[in-house]
PDB file of C-alpha atoms and ligand atoms in Angstrom:
ATOM      1  CA  MET A 910     -26.322 -74.064 -42.152  1.00 40.00           C
ATOM      2  CA  SER A 911     -24.865 -75.753 -45.258  1.00 51.00           C
ATOM      3  CA  PRO A 912     -26.449 -79.066 -46.381  1.00 59.00           C
ATOM      4  CA  LEU A 913     -24.642 -82.261 -45.407  1.00 74.00           C
ATOM      5  CA  HIS A 914     -22.144 -83.419 -47.951  1.00 82.00           C
ATOM      6  CA  HIS A 915     -21.982 -87.113 -48.843  1.00 84.00           C
ATOM      7  CA  PRO A 916     -19.775 -88.958 -51.326  1.00 86.00           C
ATOM      8  CA  THR A 917     -21.309 -90.440 -54.469  1.00 90.00           C
ATOM      9  CA  PRO A 918     -22.418 -94.128 -54.512  1.00 93.00           C
ATOM     10  CA  GLU A 919     -19.348 -94.775 -56.683  1.00 96.00           C
ATOM     11  CA  PHE A 920     -16.996 -93.431 -53.995  1.00 96.00           C
ATOM     12  CA  PRO A 921     -15.598 -96.879 -52.960  1.00 96.00           C
ATOM     13  CA  ALA A 922     -14.485 -97.517 -56.556  1.00 97.00           C
ATOM     14  CA  HIS A 923     -13.048 -93.992 -56.836  1.00 97.00           C
ATOM     15  CA  LEU A 924     -11.058 -94.355 -53.587  1.00 97.00           C
ATOM     16  CA  GLU A 925      -9.777 -97.778 -54.592  1.00 97.00           C
ATOM     17  CA  ALA A 926      -8.649 -96.330 -57.934  1.00 97.00           C
ATOM     18  CA  LEU A 927      -6.808 -93.518 -56.096  1.00 97.00           C
ATOM     19  CA  TYR A 928      -5.112 -96.157 -53.918  1.00 97.00           C
ATOM     20  CA  ARG A 929      -4.123 -98.398 -56.825  1.00 97.00           C
ATOM     21  CA  GLN A 930      -2.585 -95.676 -58.949  1.00 96.00           C
ATOM     22  CA  PHE A 931      -0.800 -93.919 -56.065  1.00 96.00           C
ATOM     23  CA  PRO A 932       3.016 -93.508 -56.339  1.00 95.00           C
ATOM     24  CA  PHE A 933       3.845 -95.000 -52.920  1.00 95.00           C
ATOM     25  CA  GLU A 934       7.601 -95.070 -53.457  1.00 93.00           C
ATOM     26  CA  ARG A 935       7.713 -91.363 -54.362  1.00 94.00           C
ATOM     27  CA  SER A 936       5.785 -90.376 -51.245  1.00 95.00           C
ATOM     28  CA  LEU A 937       7.542 -92.768 -48.893  1.00 95.00           C
ATOM     29  CA  ALA A 938      10.648 -90.585 -49.189  1.00 91.00           C
ATOM     30  CA  GLN A 939       8.498 -87.752 -47.812  1.00 91.00           C
ATOM     31  CA  ASP A 940       7.213 -89.725 -44.817  1.00 95.00           C
ATOM     32  CA  PRO A 941       8.746 -90.240 -41.344  1.00 96.00           C
ATOM     33  CA  LEU A 942       8.107 -93.968 -41.772  1.00 97.00           C
ATOM     34  CA  SER A 943      11.084 -93.993 -44.150  1.00 96.00           C
ATOM     35  CA  CYS A 944      13.300 -93.468 -41.059  1.00 96.00           C
ATOM     36  CA  VAL A 945      12.076 -96.731 -39.520  1.00 97.00           C
ATOM     37  CA  ARG A 946      11.601 -99.020 -42.538  1.00 97.00           C
ATOM     38  CA  PRO A 947      15.340 -99.907 -42.766  1.00 96.00           C
ATOM     39  CA  LEU A 948      14.963-101.473 -39.262  1.00 96.00           C
ATOM     40  CA  ALA A 949      11.917-103.614 -40.144  1.00 95.00           C
ATOM     41  CA  SER A 950      13.837-106.907 -40.027  1.00 96.00           C
ATOM     42  CA  ASN A 951      14.469-106.448 -36.278  1.00 96.00           C
ATOM     43  CA  PRO A 952      11.098-106.078 -34.468  1.00 96.00           C
ATOM     44  CA  VAL A 953      12.668-104.727 -31.244  1.00 96.00           C
ATOM     45  CA  SER A 954      14.676-102.118 -33.078  1.00 97.00           C
ATOM     46  CA  ALA A 955      11.668-101.186 -35.238  1.00 98.00           C
ATOM     47  CA  GLU A 956       9.334-100.901 -32.232  1.00 97.00           C
ATOM     48  CA  VAL A 957      11.739 -98.668 -30.279  1.00 98.00           C
ATOM     49  CA  ALA A 958      12.854 -96.544 -33.256  1.00 98.00           C
ATOM     50  CA  GLY A 959       9.198 -96.235 -34.297  1.00 98.00           C
ATOM     51  CA  ILE A 960       8.019 -94.632 -31.076  1.00 98.00           C
ATOM     52  CA  PHE A 961      10.829 -92.055 -31.306  1.00 98.00           C
ATOM     53  CA  ALA A 962      10.099 -91.333 -34.983  1.00 98.00           C
ATOM     54  CA  ALA A 963       6.364 -90.991 -34.271  1.00 98.00           C
ATOM     55  CA  THR A 964       7.032 -88.719 -31.286  1.00 98.00           C
ATOM     56  CA  LEU A 965       9.236 -86.500 -33.473  1.00 97.00           C
ATOM     57  CA  ALA A 966       6.643 -86.417 -36.300  1.00 96.00           C
ATOM     58  CA  ILE A 967       5.866 -82.715 -35.968  1.00 93.00           C
ATOM     59  CA  GLY A 968       6.437 -80.202 -38.778  1.00 88.00           C
ATOM     60  CA  ASN A 969       7.812 -80.835 -42.251  1.00 90.00           C
ATOM     61  CA  VAL A 970       9.360 -84.160 -43.111  1.00 91.00           C
ATOM     62  CA  THR A 971      12.829 -82.756 -43.864  1.00 93.00           C
ATOM     63  CA  ALA A 972      13.040 -81.412 -40.306  1.00 95.00           C
ATOM     64  CA  ILE A 973      11.640 -84.688 -38.886  1.00 96.00           C
ATOM     65  CA  ARG A 974      14.162 -86.799 -40.805  1.00 95.00           C
ATOM     66  CA  GLY A 975      16.947 -84.440 -39.704  1.00 96.00           C
ATOM     67  CA  ALA A 976      15.862 -84.737 -36.053  1.00 97.00           C
ATOM     68  CA  PHE A 977      15.692 -88.536 -36.309  1.00 97.00           C
ATOM     69  CA  ALA A 978      19.163 -88.700 -37.920  1.00 97.00           C
ATOM     70  CA  ASP A 979      20.506 -86.490 -35.114  1.00 97.00           C
ATOM     71  CA  LEU A 980      18.935 -88.798 -32.514  1.00 97.00           C
ATOM     72  CA  GLU A 981      20.371 -91.899 -34.249  1.00 96.00           C
ATOM     73  CA  ARG A 982      23.868 -90.392 -34.340  1.00 97.00           C
ATOM     74  CA  ARG A 983      23.741 -89.402 -30.663  1.00 96.00           C
ATOM     75  CA  ILE A 984      22.749 -92.918 -29.541  1.00 94.00           C
ATOM     76  CA  GLY A 985      25.279 -94.695 -31.774  1.00 94.00           C
ATOM     77  CA  HIS A 986      22.595 -96.072 -34.136  1.00 92.00           C
ATOM     78  CA  ASP A 987      21.553 -98.651 -31.523  1.00 93.00           C
ATOM     79  CA  PHE A 988      17.832 -98.479 -30.693  1.00 94.00           C
ATOM     80  CA  VAL A 989      17.870-101.830 -28.874  1.00 91.00           C
ATOM     81  CA  LYS A 990      20.443-100.478 -26.409  1.00 89.00           C
ATOM     82  CA  LEU A 991      18.486 -97.231 -26.099  1.00 88.00           C
ATOM     83  CA  ALA A 992      15.644 -99.154 -24.454  1.00 84.00           C
ATOM     84  CA  GLU A 993      17.878-100.891 -21.917  1.00 85.00           C
ATOM     85  CA  PRO A 994      17.820 -99.434 -18.396  1.00 78.00           C
ATOM     86  CA  ALA A 995      21.582 -99.920 -17.934  1.00 80.00           C
ATOM     87  CA  GLY A 996      22.400 -97.130 -20.387  1.00 78.00           C
ATOM     88  CA  ALA A 997      20.028 -94.477 -18.981  1.00 85.00           C
ATOM     89  CA  GLU A 998      22.754 -92.102 -17.739  1.00 88.00           C
ATOM     90  CA  ASP A 999      24.652 -92.286 -21.052  1.00 90.00           C
ATOM     91  CA  VAL A1000      21.424 -91.616 -22.966  1.00 93.00           C
ATOM     92  CA  ARG A1001      20.620 -88.581 -20.804  1.00 93.00           C
ATOM     93  CA  SER A1002      24.072 -87.199 -21.459  1.00 94.00           C
ATOM     94  CA  ALA A1003      23.981 -87.928 -25.226  1.00 94.00           C
ATOM     95  CA  LEU A1004      20.582 -86.240 -25.659  1.00 96.00           C
ATOM     96  CA  ARG A1005      21.151 -83.245 -23.378  1.00 94.00           C
ATOM     97  CA  SER A1006      21.355 -80.617 -26.142  1.00 96.00           C
ATOM     98  CA  PHE A1007      18.874 -82.325 -28.525  1.00 97.00           C
ATOM     99  CA  ARG A1008      16.009 -80.158 -29.758  1.00 97.00           C
ATOM    100  CA  HIS A1009      13.282 -80.597 -32.398  1.00 96.00           C
ATOM    101  CA  ARG A1010      10.551 -77.959 -32.365  1.00 95.00           C
ATOM    102  CA  TRP A1011       9.332 -77.988 -28.745  1.00 94.00           C
ATOM    103  CA  ILE A1012      10.658 -81.492 -28.030  1.00 96.00           C
ATOM    104  CA  ARG A1013      13.782 -81.559 -25.853  1.00 97.00           C
ATOM    105  CA  GLY A1014      16.466 -84.156 -25.226  1.00 97.00           C
ATOM    106  CA  ASP A1015      15.519 -84.610 -21.555  1.00 96.00           C
ATOM    107  CA  GLN A1016      12.025 -85.615 -22.699  1.00 97.00           C
ATOM    108  CA  LEU A1017      13.418 -88.184 -25.167  1.00 97.00           C
ATOM    109  CA  ALA A1018      15.777 -89.573 -22.501  1.00 96.00           C
ATOM    110  CA  PHE A1019      12.771 -90.002 -20.208  1.00 96.00           C
ATOM    111  CA  LEU A1020      10.885 -91.678 -23.067  1.00 97.00           C
ATOM    112  CA  ALA A1021      13.785 -94.162 -23.402  1.00 96.00           C
ATOM    113  CA  GLU A1022      13.427 -94.969 -19.682  1.00 95.00           C
ATOM    114  CA  ARG A1023       9.677 -95.440 -20.018  1.00 96.00           C
ATOM    115  CA  VAL A1024      10.054 -97.654 -23.108  1.00 96.00           C
ATOM    116  CA  ALA A1025      12.557 -99.799 -21.185  1.00 95.00           C
ATOM    117  CA  ALA A1026      10.193-100.036 -18.188  1.00 94.00           C
ATOM    118  CA  ALA A1027       7.151-100.902 -20.333  1.00 96.00           C
ATOM    119  CA  ARG A1028       9.077-103.514 -22.300  1.00 95.00           C
ATOM    120  CA  ARG A1029      10.335-105.040 -19.035  1.00 94.00           C
ATOM    121  CA  GLU A1030       6.789-105.259 -17.654  1.00 95.00           C
ATOM    122  CA  TYR A1031       4.848-106.300 -20.781  1.00 96.00           C
ATOM    123  CA  GLY A1032       7.489-107.793 -23.069  1.00 96.00           C
ATOM    124  CA  SER A1033       6.917-105.173 -25.783  1.00 97.00           C
ATOM    125  CA  LEU A1034       4.997-101.962 -26.472  1.00 98.00           C
ATOM    126  CA  GLY A1035       2.894-104.082 -28.823  1.00 98.00           C
ATOM    127  CA  GLU A1036       1.801-106.348 -25.985  1.00 98.00           C
ATOM    128  CA  LEU A1037       1.011-103.326 -23.811  1.00 98.00           C
ATOM    129  CA  PHE A1038      -1.254-101.959 -26.574  1.00 98.00           C
ATOM    130  CA  ARG A1039      -2.768-105.354 -27.370  1.00 98.00           C
ATOM    131  CA  GLY A1040      -3.770-105.955 -23.741  1.00 97.00           C
ATOM    132  CA  GLY A1041      -5.925-102.813 -23.776  1.00 98.00           C
ATOM    133  CA  LEU A1042      -7.266-103.543 -27.264  1.00 98.00           C
ATOM    134  CA  GLU A1043      -8.492-106.976 -26.196  1.00 97.00           C
ATOM    135  CA  GLU A1044      -9.994-105.624 -23.002  1.00 97.00           C
ATOM    136  CA  GLY A1045     -11.865-102.603 -24.339  1.00 97.00           C
ATOM    137  CA  GLY A1046     -11.095-101.830 -27.993  1.00 97.00           C
ATOM    138  CA  PHE A1047      -8.707 -99.495 -29.804  1.00 98.00           C
ATOM    139  CA  ALA A1048      -9.189 -96.411 -27.580  1.00 97.00           C
ATOM    140  CA  ILE A1049      -8.399 -98.433 -24.456  1.00 97.00           C
ATOM    141  CA  GLY A1050      -5.349 -99.942 -26.174  1.00 98.00           C
ATOM    142  CA  LEU A1051      -4.135 -96.440 -27.039  1.00 98.00           C
ATOM    143  CA  ASP A1052      -4.859 -95.273 -23.493  1.00 97.00           C
ATOM    144  CA  ARG A1053      -2.740 -98.129 -22.069  1.00 97.00           C
ATOM    145  CA  LEU A1054       0.083 -97.336 -24.462  1.00 98.00           C
ATOM    146  CA  ALA A1055      -0.035 -93.596 -23.684  1.00 97.00           C
ATOM    147  CA  ASN A1056      -0.093 -94.188 -19.944  1.00 96.00           C
ATOM    148  CA  GLY A1057       2.720 -96.739 -20.162  1.00 97.00           C
ATOM    149  CA  LEU A1058       4.844 -94.137 -21.940  1.00 97.00           C
ATOM    150  CA  ARG A1059       3.865 -91.351 -19.544  1.00 95.00           C
ATOM    151  CA  GLY A1060       4.684 -93.422 -16.467  1.00 90.00           C
ATOM    152  CA  PRO A1061       2.917 -93.381 -13.109  1.00 82.00           C
ATOM    153  CA  SER A1062       1.989 -89.825 -12.087  1.00 73.00           C
ATOM    154  CA  GLY A1063       3.120 -90.287  -8.464  1.00 67.00           C
ATOM    155  CA  SER A1064       6.503 -91.772  -9.394  1.00 65.00           C
ATOM    156  CA  SER A1065       9.667 -90.576  -7.640  1.00 63.00           C
ATOM    157  CA  ARG A1066      11.322 -90.136 -11.098  1.00 76.00           C
ATOM    158  CA  LYS A1067       9.326 -87.146 -12.251  1.00 86.00           C
ATOM    159  CA  ALA A1068       8.658 -86.666 -15.966  1.00 93.00           C
ATOM    160  CA  PRO A1069      10.359 -83.565 -17.469  1.00 95.00           C
ATOM    161  CA  ARG A1070       8.244 -80.471 -18.059  1.00 94.00           C
ATOM    162  CA  GLY A1071       5.822 -80.935 -20.978  1.00 95.00           C
ATOM    163  CA  TYR A1072       6.566 -84.648 -21.361  1.00 96.00           C
ATOM    164  CA  ARG A1073       3.172 -86.120 -20.456  1.00 93.00           C
ATOM    165  CA  ALA A1074       1.420 -83.828 -22.959  1.00 94.00           C
ATOM    166  CA  LEU A1075       3.337 -85.563 -25.779  1.00 96.00           C
ATOM    167  CA  PHE A1076       1.113 -88.635 -25.274  1.00 96.00           C
ATOM    168  CA  PRO A1077      -2.564 -87.650 -25.204  1.00 95.00           C
ATOM    169  CA  THR A1078      -5.125 -90.407 -24.834  1.00 95.00           C
ATOM    170  CA  PRO A1079      -8.643 -90.658 -26.348  1.00 95.00           C
ATOM    171  CA  THR A1080     -10.176 -91.388 -22.948  1.00 92.00           C
ATOM    172  CA  GLU A1081      -9.297 -87.982 -21.456  1.00 86.00           C
ATOM    173  CA  GLY A1082     -11.977 -85.689 -22.806  1.00 72.00           C
ATOM    174  CA  SER A1083     -11.324 -86.878 -26.405  1.00 68.00           C
ATOM    175  CA  HIS A1084     -10.108 -83.415 -27.393  1.00 85.00           C
ATOM    176  CA  SER A1085      -7.135 -84.805 -29.270  1.00 94.00           C
ATOM    177  CA  PRO A1086      -7.103 -87.021 -32.387  1.00 96.00           C
ATOM    178  CA  CYS A1087      -4.006 -88.695 -30.821  1.00 97.00           C
ATOM    179  CA  LYS A1088      -2.497 -88.628 -34.292  1.00 97.00           C
ATOM    180  CA  ARG A1089       1.100 -89.590 -33.515  1.00 97.00           C
ATOM    181  CA  LEU A1090       0.292 -92.650 -31.378  1.00 98.00           C
ATOM    182  CA  THR A1091      -2.426 -93.766 -33.809  1.00 98.00           C
ATOM    183  CA  LEU A1092       0.118 -93.430 -36.627  1.00 98.00           C
ATOM    184  CA  TYR A1093       2.658 -95.424 -34.608  1.00 98.00           C
ATOM    185  CA  VAL A1094       0.141 -98.252 -34.094  1.00 98.00           C
ATOM    186  CA  ARG A1095      -0.567 -98.273 -37.861  1.00 98.00           C
ATOM    187  CA  TRP A1096       3.156 -98.510 -38.691  1.00 98.00           C
ATOM    188  CA  MET A1097       3.711-101.392 -36.263  1.00 98.00           C
ATOM    189  CA  SER A1098       0.500-103.382 -36.892  1.00 98.00           C
ATOM    190  CA  ARG A1099      -0.407-103.260 -40.576  1.00 97.00           C
ATOM    191  CA  SER A1100       1.537-105.690 -42.712  1.00 94.00           C
ATOM    192  CA  GLY A1101       0.467-104.140 -46.030  1.00 96.00           C
ATOM    193  CA  PHE A1102       2.977-101.806 -47.710  1.00 95.00           C
ATOM    194  CA  PRO A1103       4.393 -99.447 -46.527  1.00 97.00           C
ATOM    195  CA  ASP A1104       3.802-100.486 -42.899  1.00 98.00           C
ATOM    196  CA  LEU A1105       6.018-102.849 -40.918  1.00 98.00           C
ATOM    197  CA  GLY A1106       3.689-105.490 -39.439  1.00 97.00           C
ATOM    198  CA  VAL A1107       5.956-106.233 -36.465  1.00 97.00           C
ATOM    199  CA  TRP A1108       3.058-106.423 -33.962  1.00 97.00           C
ATOM    200  CA  PRO A1109       1.210-109.692 -34.553  1.00 91.00           C
ATOM    201  CA  GLY A1110      -2.268-110.074 -33.078  1.00 92.00           C
ATOM    202  CA  VAL A1111      -3.512-106.556 -33.840  1.00 96.00           C
ATOM    203  CA  PRO A1112      -6.082-106.918 -36.662  1.00 97.00           C
ATOM    204  CA  SER A1113      -5.949-104.227 -39.356  1.00 97.00           C
ATOM    205  CA  SER A1114      -9.749-103.992 -39.144  1.00 98.00           C
ATOM    206  CA  GLU A1115      -9.384-102.532 -35.612  1.00 98.00           C
ATOM    207  CA  LEU A1116      -7.068 -99.641 -36.542  1.00 98.00           C
ATOM    208  CA  ARG A1117      -8.137 -96.013 -36.517  1.00 98.00           C
ATOM    209  CA  ILE A1118      -7.215 -93.215 -38.935  1.00 98.00           C
ATOM    210  CA  PRO A1119      -4.225 -91.037 -37.902  1.00 98.00           C
ATOM    211  CA  LEU A1120      -6.022 -87.742 -38.463  1.00 97.00           C
ATOM    212  CA  ASP A1121      -3.536 -85.043 -39.456  1.00 95.00           C
ATOM    213  CA  LEU A1122      -4.474 -81.766 -41.170  1.00 95.00           C
ATOM    214  CA  HIS A1123      -4.155 -83.192 -44.706  1.00 95.00           C
ATOM    215  CA  VAL A1124      -6.281 -86.260 -43.964  1.00 97.00           C
ATOM    216  CA  HIS A1125      -8.913 -84.173 -42.191  1.00 97.00           C
ATOM    217  CA  TRP A1126      -9.144 -81.700 -45.079  1.00 97.00           C
ATOM    218  CA  ILE A1127      -9.677 -84.350 -47.722  1.00 97.00           C
ATOM    219  CA  ALA A1128     -11.939 -86.517 -45.498  1.00 97.00           C
ATOM    220  CA  TYR A1129     -14.176 -83.500 -44.912  1.00 96.00           C
ATOM    221  CA  HIS A1130     -14.265 -82.574 -48.591  1.00 96.00           C
ATOM    222  CA  LEU A1131     -15.033 -86.172 -49.640  1.00 96.00           C
ATOM    223  CA  GLY A1132     -17.922 -86.321 -47.153  1.00 95.00           C
ATOM    224  CA  LEU A1133     -16.283 -88.857 -44.795  1.00 96.00           C
ATOM    225  CA  THR A1134     -17.029 -86.550 -41.879  1.00 96.00           C
ATOM    226  CA  GLN A1135     -19.173 -83.481 -41.294  1.00 95.00           C
ATOM    227  CA  ARG A1136     -16.974 -82.406 -38.374  1.00 96.00           C
ATOM    228  CA  ARG A1137     -14.710 -79.388 -38.681  1.00 94.00           C
ATOM    229  CA  THR A1138     -12.833 -80.200 -35.473  1.00 96.00           C
ATOM    230  CA  ARG A1139      -9.963 -82.682 -35.365  1.00 96.00           C
ATOM    231  CA  ASN A1140     -10.765 -84.739 -32.291  1.00 96.00           C
ATOM    232  CA  TRP A1141     -11.364 -88.376 -31.395  1.00 96.00           C
ATOM    233  CA  ALA A1142     -15.022 -88.284 -32.482  1.00 96.00           C
ATOM    234  CA  THR A1143     -13.836 -87.250 -35.966  1.00 97.00           C
ATOM    235  CA  VAL A1144     -11.285 -90.078 -35.972  1.00 98.00           C
ATOM    236  CA  GLU A1145     -14.072 -92.569 -35.254  1.00 97.00           C
ATOM    237  CA  GLU A1146     -16.397 -91.053 -37.868  1.00 97.00           C
ATOM    238  CA  VAL A1147     -13.819 -91.106 -40.684  1.00 98.00           C
ATOM    239  CA  THR A1148     -12.743 -94.642 -39.742  1.00 98.00           C
ATOM    240  CA  THR A1149     -16.371 -95.853 -39.821  1.00 97.00           C
ATOM    241  CA  GLN A1150     -16.764 -94.441 -43.332  1.00 96.00           C
ATOM    242  CA  LEU A1151     -13.526 -96.064 -44.542  1.00 97.00           C
ATOM    243  CA  ARG A1152     -14.692 -99.412 -43.095  1.00 97.00           C
ATOM    244  CA  ARG A1153     -17.621 -99.248 -45.512  1.00 95.00           C
ATOM    245  CA  VAL A1154     -15.084 -99.231 -48.348  1.00 96.00           C
ATOM    246  CA  ASP A1155     -12.759-101.897 -46.906  1.00 97.00           C
ATOM    247  CA  PRO A1156     -13.896-103.555 -43.645  1.00 97.00           C
ATOM    248  CA  VAL A1157     -10.742-105.679 -43.386  1.00 98.00           C
ATOM    249  CA  ASP A1158      -8.114-102.987 -43.925  1.00 98.00           C
ATOM    250  CA  PRO A1159      -9.771 -99.536 -43.769  1.00 98.00           C
ATOM    251  CA  ILE A1160      -6.606 -97.637 -42.819  1.00 98.00           C
ATOM    252  CA  LYS A1161      -4.724 -98.704 -45.947  1.00 98.00           C
ATOM    253  CA  TYR A1162      -6.104 -95.461 -47.429  1.00 98.00           C
ATOM    254  CA  ASP A1163      -4.444 -93.259 -44.784  1.00 98.00           C
ATOM    255  CA  PHE A1164      -1.075 -92.986 -46.549  1.00 98.00           C
ATOM    256  CA  VAL A1165      -2.768 -92.108 -49.845  1.00 97.00           C
ATOM    257  CA  LEU A1166      -5.128 -89.482 -48.382  1.00 97.00           C
ATOM    258  CA  CYS A1167      -2.310 -87.911 -46.373  1.00 96.00           C
ATOM    259  CA  HIS A1168       0.220 -87.765 -49.210  1.00 96.00           C
ATOM    260  CA  THR A1169      -2.314 -86.560 -51.751  1.00 95.00           C
ATOM    261  CA  GLY A1170      -2.269 -83.418 -49.611  1.00 92.00           C
ATOM    262  CA  ILE A1171       1.474 -83.343 -48.759  1.00 91.00           C
ATOM    263  CA  SER A1172       2.641 -83.908 -52.344  1.00 92.00           C
ATOM    264  CA  GLY A1173       0.558 -81.097 -53.829  1.00 89.00           C
ATOM    265  CA  ASP A1174      -1.473 -83.612 -55.907  1.00 92.00           C
ATOM    266  CA  CYS A1175      -4.470 -81.917 -54.277  1.00 95.00           C
ATOM    267  CA  PRO A1176      -4.376 -78.091 -54.406  1.00 94.00           C
ATOM    268  CA  LYS A1177      -7.192 -77.808 -51.812  1.00 94.00           C
ATOM    269  CA  GLU A1178      -9.013 -75.425 -54.132  1.00 95.00           C
ATOM    270  CA  ARG A1179     -10.753 -75.665 -57.497  1.00 95.00           C
ATOM    271  CA  ASP A1180      -7.958 -75.838 -60.047  1.00 95.00           C
ATOM    272  CA  LEU A1181      -8.968 -77.652 -63.228  1.00 94.00           C
ATOM    273  CA  ARG A1182      -5.353 -78.231 -64.296  1.00 94.00           C
ATOM    274  CA  VAL A1183      -4.721 -80.353 -61.161  1.00 93.00           C
ATOM    275  CA  CYS A1184      -8.242 -81.506 -60.316  1.00 95.00           C
ATOM    276  CA  GLY A1185      -9.047 -82.591 -63.872  1.00 93.00           C
ATOM    277  CA  PRO A1186      -7.525 -86.078 -63.602  1.00 93.00           C
ATOM    278  CA  CYS A1187      -8.393 -86.521 -59.873  1.00 96.00           C
ATOM    279  CA  VAL A1188     -10.371 -89.785 -59.583  1.00 96.00           C
ATOM    280  CA  VAL A1189     -12.294 -88.606 -56.483  1.00 96.00           C
ATOM    281  CA  ARG A1190     -13.370 -85.338 -58.130  1.00 96.00           C
ATOM    282  CA  PRO A1191     -17.026 -86.520 -58.457  1.00 95.00           C
ATOM    283  CA  ASP A1192     -17.097 -86.863 -54.643  1.00 95.00           C
ATOM    284  CA  CYS A1193     -15.213 -83.655 -53.823  1.00 96.00           C
ATOM    285  CA  LEU A1194     -17.260 -80.948 -52.171  1.00 95.00           C
ATOM    286  CA  LEU A1195     -15.454 -78.282 -54.210  1.00 95.00           C
ATOM    287  CA  TRP A1196     -16.727 -79.818 -57.461  1.00 94.00           C
ATOM    288  CA  ARG A1197     -20.260 -80.886 -56.486  1.00 85.00           C
ATOM    289  CA  PRO A1198     -23.026 -78.961 -58.300  1.00 77.00           C
ATOM    290  CA  ARG A1199     -24.044 -75.950 -56.244  1.00 68.00           C
ATOM    291  CA  ARG A1200     -27.648 -75.603 -55.149  1.00 58.00           C
ATOM    292  CA  GLY A1201     -29.581 -73.510 -57.608  1.00 52.00           C
ATOM    293  CA  ALA A1202     -26.964 -73.989 -60.349  1.00 50.00           C
ATOM    294  CA  SER A1203     -28.588 -74.961 -63.672  1.00 43.00           C
TER     295      SER A1203
HETATM  296  S1  SF4 B 463     -10.950 -82.633 -56.955  1.00 94.20           S
HETATM  297 FE1  SF4 B 463      -9.174 -81.280 -56.573  1.00 94.20          FE
HETATM  298  S2  SF4 B 463      -9.540 -80.337 -54.579  1.00 94.20           S
HETATM  299 FE2  SF4 B 463     -10.922 -82.128 -54.748  1.00 94.20          FE
HETATM  300  S3  SF4 B 463      -9.771 -83.840 -53.823  1.00 94.20           S
HETATM  301 FE3  SF4 B 463      -9.345 -83.896 -56.014  1.00 94.20          FE
HETATM  302  S4  SF4 B 463      -7.455 -82.700 -56.311  1.00 94.20           S
HETATM  303 FE4  SF4 B 463      -8.294 -82.187 -54.248  1.00 94.20          FE
END
């Protein structure tokens, strides 16, 4: 068994330096959040567009942006109307032939119905999440949000095949990192750039890390987790470590860690040309002195 890997005592300063020098604007163009940011001035539009963008956030960003643009065109660029029950039949018809990876138009049309129903009952998806957060913490908030989007299991309007699996929750066996919903909550809640801050009353200190493959790779190699599996326990472990660096806004580092991987700034192997100027190199498992090395 390999020895546990921990970051250096200087890691908080190294991570903060990575954050401060990061080219946010360059990487924002490569992030699905760029689809939603133009709608930030209208919280309803941003909240509804955001859940569709987060649901479509599978695969490379060019395909995600293409799928979102296709969705926008089909619904006449009106996300507020999309979440109104009166237009459900039109939405079903407009999305019939939509496809992005394994996500189908009938699933997105059902999502529009569920968003409308949840907004009618709670006022907003933000309030639905916040109710659970205040009652039992972040995982319960996410569970409420996921179940609100799934809809009641015994309902007469049955969810399309595969729909419920799009919204895993951390309370069901914790096998999933629930990355897309966790990312959605970050977009809506954080007010620091590049997030939208359209959900008041959700403290940044309560957020959890949206653990995609890039974030997990770098978190493991910086010693923020010893876990090789991407599940909810790993989400909690990485978040706890980031709270030690910034207890008020630990998830501000998510964008930077994720896009360090996406952009190619991190080659994910020892490459002195690229790793040379990397400010977290002293903490990186690939560059720590090997046992027995003189
Ligand atoms: S030292 Fe290299 S491999 Fe390690 S995090 Fe930095 S860029 Fe990535």
